[in-house]
Tab-separated table of C-alpha atoms and ligand atoms in Angstrom:
chain	number	residue	atom	x	y	z
D	245	UNK	CA	58.247	-162.833	-24.481
D	246	UNK	CA	60.285	-165.765	-23.202
D	247	UNK	CA	63.138	-167.271	-25.238
D	248	UNK	CA	62.910	-171.012	-25.660
D	249	UNK	CA	64.355	-173.820	-27.790
D	250	UNK	CA	61.970	-175.475	-30.233
D	251	UNK	CA	62.314	-179.254	-30.383
D	252	UNK	CA	59.297	-179.742	-32.612
D	253	UNK	CA	60.388	-178.127	-35.873
D	254	UNK	CA	61.184	-180.013	-39.084
D	255	UNK	CA	63.472	-177.196	-40.243
D	256	UNK	CA	66.370	-179.594	-39.692
D	257	UNK	CA	69.038	-177.507	-41.439
D	258	UNK	CA	67.707	-174.069	-40.433
D	259	UNK	CA	67.281	-173.134	-44.108
D	260	UNK	CA	64.215	-171.035	-43.244
D	261	UNK	CA	66.707	-168.522	-41.794
D	262	UNK	CA	69.635	-168.645	-44.260
D	263	UNK	CA	70.320	-165.116	-45.631
D	264	UNK	CA	71.006	-166.333	-49.187
D	265	UNK	CA	67.774	-168.316	-49.143
D	266	UNK	CA	65.742	-165.362	-47.894
D	267	UNK	CA	67.316	-163.186	-50.568
D	268	UNK	CA	66.429	-165.696	-53.290
D	269	UNK	CA	62.790	-165.694	-52.123
D	270	UNK	CA	62.696	-161.893	-52.248
D	271	UNK	CA	64.170	-161.854	-55.752
D	272	UNK	CA	61.616	-164.444	-56.872
D	273	UNK	CA	58.760	-162.285	-55.621
D	274	UNK	CA	60.195	-159.147	-57.222
D	275	UNK	CA	60.561	-160.905	-60.564
D	276	UNK	CA	57.284	-162.858	-60.696
D	277	UNK	CA	54.945	-161.386	-58.034
D	278	UNK	CA	53.393	-163.079	-55.027
D	279	UNK	CA	51.225	-165.797	-56.526
D	280	UNK	CA	51.118	-168.362	-59.330
D	281	UNK	CA	47.659	-167.211	-60.371
D	282	UNK	CA	46.206	-170.577	-61.373
D	283	UNK	CA	46.473	-174.329	-61.045
D	284	UNK	CA	49.321	-175.973	-62.989
D	285	UNK	CA	47.125	-177.425	-65.702
D	286	UNK	CA	45.198	-174.199	-66.315
D	287	UNK	CA	48.157	-171.800	-66.647
D	288	UNK	CA	49.869	-171.602	-63.253
D	289	UNK	CA	52.889	-173.697	-64.207
D	290	UNK	CA	55.564	-171.031	-64.672
D	291	UNK	CA	59.244	-170.895	-65.600
D	292	UNK	CA	60.281	-171.225	-61.936
D	293	UNK	CA	58.182	-174.382	-61.476
D	294	UNK	CA	59.828	-175.889	-64.555
D	295	UNK	CA	63.272	-174.966	-63.197
D	296	UNK	CA	62.509	-176.475	-59.812
D	297	UNK	CA	61.310	-179.728	-61.341
D	298	UNK	CA	64.450	-179.908	-63.485
D	299	UNK	CA	66.628	-179.217	-60.453
D	300	UNK	CA	64.983	-181.998	-58.473
D	301	UNK	CA	65.564	-184.406	-61.388
D	302	UNK	CA	69.264	-183.490	-61.283
D	303	UNK	CA	69.340	-183.802	-57.473
D	304	UNK	CA	68.107	-187.395	-57.739
D	305	UNK	CA	70.155	-188.106	-60.877
D	306	UNK	CA	67.075	-188.890	-62.945
D	307	UNK	CA	66.329	-187.764	-66.509
D	308	UNK	CA	64.325	-184.598	-67.237
D	309	UNK	CA	60.608	-185.175	-66.856
D	310	UNK	CA	61.021	-187.480	-63.829
D	311	UNK	CA	59.698	-184.993	-61.285
D	312	UNK	CA	56.456	-183.215	-60.490
D	313	UNK	CA	55.934	-180.726	-57.660
D	314	UNK	CA	52.875	-180.300	-55.452
D	315	UNK	CA	51.869	-177.448	-53.149
D	316	UNK	CA	52.304	-179.643	-50.048
D	317	UNK	CA	53.999	-182.915	-49.170
D	318	UNK	CA	50.579	-184.041	-47.999
D	319	UNK	CA	49.061	-183.727	-51.463
D	320	UNK	CA	52.146	-185.207	-53.147
D	321	UNK	CA	51.157	-188.412	-51.351
D	322	UNK	CA	47.386	-188.188	-51.253
D	323	UNK	CA	46.789	-186.800	-54.733
D	324	UNK	CA	49.273	-189.199	-56.355
D	325	UNK	CA	47.817	-192.277	-54.711
D	326	UNK	CA	44.235	-191.195	-55.387
D	327	UNK	CA	45.141	-190.772	-59.056
D	328	UNK	CA	46.638	-194.269	-59.281
D	329	UNK	CA	44.916	-196.681	-56.991
D	330	UNK	CA	41.276	-197.622	-57.514
D	331	UNK	CA	38.942	-200.482	-56.726
D	332	UNK	CA	40.869	-202.956	-58.836
D	333	UNK	CA	44.267	-202.159	-57.216
D	334	UNK	CA	45.934	-203.064	-53.931
D	335	UNK	CA	48.240	-201.225	-51.517
D	336	UNK	CA	50.428	-202.983	-48.941
D	337	UNK	CA	51.582	-200.387	-46.394
D	338	UNK	CA	53.793	-200.254	-43.339
D	339	UNK	CA	51.312	-199.362	-40.602
D	340	UNK	CA	53.395	-196.306	-39.563
D	341	UNK	CA	53.169	-194.397	-42.842
D	342	UNK	CA	51.881	-190.819	-42.744
D	343	UNK	CA	48.197	-189.774	-42.677
D	344	UNK	CA	48.561	-188.352	-46.204
D	345	UNK	CA	49.286	-191.851	-47.535
D	346	UNK	CA	46.218	-193.262	-45.805
D	347	UNK	CA	44.122	-190.479	-47.335
D	348	UNK	CA	45.417	-191.462	-50.786
D	349	UNK	CA	44.231	-195.023	-50.235
D	350	UNK	CA	40.571	-194.208	-49.633
D	351	UNK	CA	39.445	-195.589	-53.011
D	352	UNK	CA	41.492	-198.775	-53.058
D	353	UNK	CA	42.154	-202.022	-51.179
D	354	UNK	CA	44.632	-201.818	-48.314
D	355	UNK	CA	46.638	-204.278	-46.263
D	356	UNK	CA	48.678	-202.822	-43.379
D	357	UNK	CA	51.688	-204.782	-42.152
D	358	UNK	CA	53.351	-204.330	-38.723
D	359	UNK	CA	56.088	-201.726	-38.777
D	360	UNK	CA	59.223	-202.877	-40.635
D	361	UNK	CA	58.165	-206.546	-40.409
D	362	UNK	CA	59.610	-208.431	-43.359
D	363	UNK	CA	57.767	-211.649	-42.476
D	364	UNK	CA	54.381	-209.933	-42.509
D	365	UNK	CA	55.200	-208.077	-45.716
D	366	UNK	CA	56.059	-211.352	-47.452
D	367	UNK	CA	52.864	-212.992	-46.289
D	368	UNK	CA	50.843	-210.012	-47.633
D	369	UNK	CA	52.668	-210.260	-50.980
D	370	UNK	CA	51.939	-213.992	-51.187
D	371	UNK	CA	48.241	-213.405	-50.434
D	372	UNK	CA	47.711	-211.027	-53.364
D	373	UNK	CA	50.059	-212.576	-55.925
D	374	UNK	CA	48.413	-212.571	-59.385
D	375	UNK	CA	45.337	-210.798	-58.007
D	376	UNK	CA	44.389	-207.134	-58.615
D	377	UNK	CA	45.582	-204.822	-61.417
D	378	UNK	CA	48.431	-202.999	-59.610
D	379	UNK	CA	50.012	-203.943	-56.307
D	380	UNK	CA	52.015	-201.190	-54.611
D	381	UNK	CA	54.115	-201.511	-51.446
D	382	UNK	CA	54.383	-198.194	-49.554
D	383	UNK	CA	56.887	-197.370	-46.807
D	384	UNK	CA	58.657	-194.315	-45.340
D	385	UNK	CA	62.424	-193.813	-45.579
D	386	UNK	CA	62.826	-192.297	-42.108
D	387	UNK	CA	59.731	-192.736	-39.934
D	388	UNK	CA	58.403	-189.508	-38.486
D	389	UNK	CA	57.298	-190.725	-35.067
D	390	UNK	CA	60.439	-192.398	-33.739
D	391	UNK	CA	63.073	-191.558	-36.341
D	392	UNK	CA	63.934	-195.125	-37.317
D	393	UNK	CA	64.795	-196.132	-40.865
D	394	UNK	CA	62.995	-198.644	-43.087
D	395	UNK	CA	64.651	-202.004	-43.763
D	396	UNK	CA	64.619	-200.753	-47.305
D	397	UNK	CA	67.070	-203.192	-48.909
D	398	UNK	CA	65.103	-206.212	-47.697
D	399	UNK	CA	61.760	-204.595	-48.525
D	400	UNK	CA	62.946	-203.651	-52.018
D	401	UNK	CA	64.288	-207.147	-52.741
D	402	UNK	CA	61.115	-208.802	-51.526
D	403	UNK	CA	58.852	-206.448	-53.447
D	404	UNK	CA	60.788	-207.120	-56.645
D	405	UNK	CA	60.881	-210.887	-55.990
D	406	UNK	CA	57.079	-210.776	-56.244
D	407	UNK	CA	57.194	-208.389	-59.220
D	408	UNK	CA	55.459	-205.486	-57.442
D	409	UNK	CA	55.975	-201.704	-57.295
D	410	UNK	CA	57.628	-199.856	-54.392
D	411	UNK	CA	56.862	-196.306	-53.204
D	412	UNK	CA	59.029	-194.633	-50.536
D	413	UNK	CA	57.976	-191.445	-48.726
D	414	UNK	CA	61.334	-189.980	-47.706
D	415	UNK	CA	59.958	-186.726	-46.261
D	416	UNK	CA	62.248	-186.918	-43.232
D	417	UNK	CA	65.329	-188.385	-44.912
D	418	UNK	CA	65.922	-186.065	-47.876
D	419	UNK	CA	68.505	-183.395	-47.048
D	420	UNK	CA	69.741	-185.066	-43.862
D	421	UNK	CA	70.498	-188.754	-44.525
D	422	UNK	CA	72.796	-190.500	-47.030
D	423	UNK	CA	76.315	-189.797	-48.204
D	424	UNK	CA	75.156	-186.885	-50.355
D	425	UNK	CA	72.032	-186.058	-48.340
D	426	UNK	CA	69.708	-187.577	-50.938
D	427	UNK	CA	67.853	-189.402	-48.187
D	428	UNK	CA	67.394	-192.866	-46.727
D	429	UNK	CA	67.039	-194.281	-50.248
D	430	UNK	CA	70.626	-193.243	-50.945
D	431	UNK	CA	71.801	-195.146	-47.850
D	432	UNK	CA	70.657	-198.362	-49.536
D	433	UNK	CA	71.915	-197.449	-53.049
D	434	UNK	CA	68.321	-197.566	-54.318
D	435	UNK	CA	67.983	-194.068	-55.796
D	436	UNK	CA	67.592	-195.433	-59.323
D	437	UNK	CA	65.526	-198.453	-58.279
D	438	UNK	CA	62.585	-197.239	-56.194
D	439	UNK	CA	59.556	-196.881	-58.513
D	440	UNK	CA	57.998	-193.851	-56.800
D	441	UNK	CA	59.838	-191.516	-54.406
D	442	UNK	CA	57.821	-188.907	-52.584
D	443	UNK	CA	59.362	-186.018	-50.702
D	444	UNK	CA	58.498	-182.754	-49.081
D	445	UNK	CA	59.936	-179.275	-49.547
D	446	UNK	CA	58.800	-178.269	-46.068
D	447	UNK	CA	61.234	-180.064	-43.786
D	448	UNK	CA	65.016	-180.031	-44.436
D	449	UNK	CA	64.403	-177.750	-47.434
D	450	UNK	CA	62.630	-175.254	-45.185
D	451	UNK	CA	59.759	-174.064	-47.385
D	452	UNK	CA	56.390	-175.601	-48.290
D	453	UNK	CA	55.473	-178.096	-50.977
D	454	UNK	CA	56.122	-181.671	-51.999
D	455	UNK	CA	57.165	-183.712	-55.018
D	456	UNK	CA	57.164	-187.096	-56.681
D	457	UNK	CA	60.113	-188.626	-58.536
D	458	UNK	CA	59.306	-191.505	-60.869
D	459	UNK	CA	59.487	-192.537	-64.528
D	460	UNK	CA	58.599	-189.772	-67.031
D	461	UNK	CA	55.514	-191.832	-68.042
D	462	UNK	CA	54.182	-191.906	-64.475
D	463	UNK	CA	54.957	-188.211	-63.955
D	464	UNK	CA	53.169	-187.308	-67.163
D	465	UNK	CA	50.141	-189.319	-66.078
D	466	UNK	CA	50.073	-187.388	-62.780
D	467	UNK	CA	50.200	-184.012	-64.552
D	468	UNK	CA	46.881	-184.753	-66.191
D	469	UNK	CA	45.218	-187.035	-63.627
D	470	UNK	CA	46.120	-185.632	-60.206
D	471	UNK	CA	43.152	-183.558	-59.062
D	472	UNK	CA	45.498	-181.168	-57.229
D	473	UNK	CA	47.126	-180.299	-60.566
D	474	UNK	CA	43.832	-179.688	-62.254
D	475	UNK	CA	41.899	-177.918	-59.512
D	476	UNK	CA	44.317	-176.238	-57.065
D	477	UNK	CA	46.664	-173.253	-57.488
D	478	UNK	CA	50.389	-173.766	-57.884
D	479	UNK	CA	53.130	-172.675	-55.451
D	480	UNK	CA	54.140	-169.012	-55.230
D	481	UNK	CA	57.305	-167.426	-56.706
D	482	UNK	CA	58.880	-167.429	-53.216
D	483	UNK	CA	59.512	-171.107	-53.943
D	484	UNK	CA	62.407	-169.991	-56.170
D	485	UNK	CA	64.371	-170.031	-52.918
D	486	UNK	CA	64.301	-173.849	-53.207
D	487	UNK	CA	66.723	-173.639	-56.143
D	488	UNK	CA	69.187	-171.951	-53.789
D	489	UNK	CA	68.581	-174.477	-50.983
D	490	UNK	CA	69.221	-177.426	-53.279
D	491	UNK	CA	72.584	-175.876	-54.229
D	492	UNK	CA	73.411	-175.195	-50.585
D	493	UNK	CA	72.853	-178.831	-49.609
D	494	UNK	CA	75.914	-179.646	-51.737
D	495	UNK	CA	77.835	-176.400	-51.214
D	496	UNK	CA	77.456	-175.938	-47.439
D	497	UNK	CA	77.653	-179.323	-45.663
D	498	UNK	CA	78.261	-177.362	-42.449
D	499	UNK	CA	74.466	-177.323	-41.758
D	500	UNK	CA	74.256	-181.083	-41.840
D	501	UNK	CA	77.274	-181.293	-39.502
D	502	UNK	CA	75.642	-178.753	-37.213
D	503	UNK	CA	72.510	-180.911	-37.061
D	504	UNK	CA	74.577	-183.981	-36.116
D	505	UNK	CA	76.303	-181.949	-33.406
D	506	UNK	CA	72.976	-180.675	-32.043
D	507	UNK	CA	71.631	-184.232	-31.879
D	508	UNK	CA	74.759	-185.396	-30.038
D	509	UNK	CA	74.626	-182.484	-27.562
D	510	UNK	CA	70.963	-183.149	-26.874
D	511	UNK	CA	71.595	-186.859	-26.256
D	512	UNK	CA	74.541	-186.072	-23.974
D	513	UNK	CA	72.359	-183.628	-22.046
D	514	UNK	CA	69.645	-186.242	-21.547
D	515	UNK	CA	72.217	-188.812	-20.434
D	516	UNK	CA	73.707	-186.348	-17.952
D	517	UNK	CA	70.230	-186.182	-16.369
D	518	UNK	CA	70.310	-190.006	-16.074
D	519	UNK	CA	67.535	-190.332	-18.631
D	520	UNK	CA	67.449	-193.570	-20.567
D	521	UNK	CA	67.708	-193.000	-24.332
D	522	UNK	CA	66.242	-195.710	-26.493
D	523	UNK	CA	68.352	-196.236	-29.588
D	524	UNK	CA	66.261	-197.118	-32.631
D	525	UNK	CA	67.479	-198.702	-35.863
D	526	UNK	CA	69.177	-195.802	-37.643
D	527	UNK	CA	71.495	-197.873	-39.812
Q	261	PLP	C1	56.277	-188.878	-43.474
Q	261	PLP	C2	55.566	-187.630	-43.901
Q	261	PLP	N1	55.125	-187.539	-45.174
Q	261	PLP	C3	54.485	-186.435	-45.618
Q	261	PLP	C4	54.260	-185.358	-44.790
Q	261	PLP	C5	53.529	-184.144	-45.313
Q	261	PLP	O1	54.418	-183.112	-45.564
Q	261	PLP	P1	54.004	-181.579	-45.614
Q	261	PLP	O2	54.030	-181.083	-44.217
Q	261	PLP	O3	55.072	-180.979	-46.476
Q	261	PLP	O4	52.663	-181.472	-46.208
Q	261	PLP	C6	54.719	-185.386	-43.472
Q	261	PLP	C7	54.494	-184.225	-42.585
Q	261	PLP	O5	54.656	-184.216	-41.420
Q	261	PLP	C8	55.387	-186.553	-43.010
Q	261	PLP	O6	55.840	-186.653	-41.752
């Protein structure tokens, strides 16, 4: 077998390998077994799921009841949007959002705007003003394909100027961006202002799963209306390790520093080969 460096992993902080995290997963399995046994609504929503949801509320400084977890980041997006947006609703999306968002929009009306273009977003908002039941603007925090960051302050202000809702998928920002690693939303001081935050537990947090942070009313609606929660089994007890990871994000900033150093070393290496590095908007 040949040793090589992986440049395609989303395990940004290497938490899949942290000894304390591995230990926490083992203890979770010993205490609860290897599976949840049922979908959340039927009886598969256990103590450790409740704890994780509470912990994520604290992480985002939101009241209890503001978080719901999903078994993948993909279904956090798709199942949430499918539960909300129907024929009488309208989604305005940055054209570079993830496939899981597009899947969630299959039953509703969609307008895509060119990536990060404020002018096109405004024109889409003007077009649908006072039409449709709900109008939801959907963007990423950090975009997965080229790593740039949404013009979130401008997008938020514009969305609110027209009285609409904003959803941010911060799958790639949470854990690695912002003063306290709460994600791109934190960079813009919008943690308490974005209507729906979606995130994944599979990238910087190094496991599998996803979540939505929103008002307790919206979260409660999802518990009973998201088809994933009714018809698909919940995450396994190994996900207890996420409680440890969330603590480590605050307790061991060394991993975030290590990531920054790796990025810098990689860029320096490319430059030393006379390769041209395009710098994207990373605020
Ligand atoms: C922006 C974005 N959102 C959501 C997802 C889905 O996350 P998961 O892999 O946890 O299902 C991804 C995965 O690549 C992503 O890049």
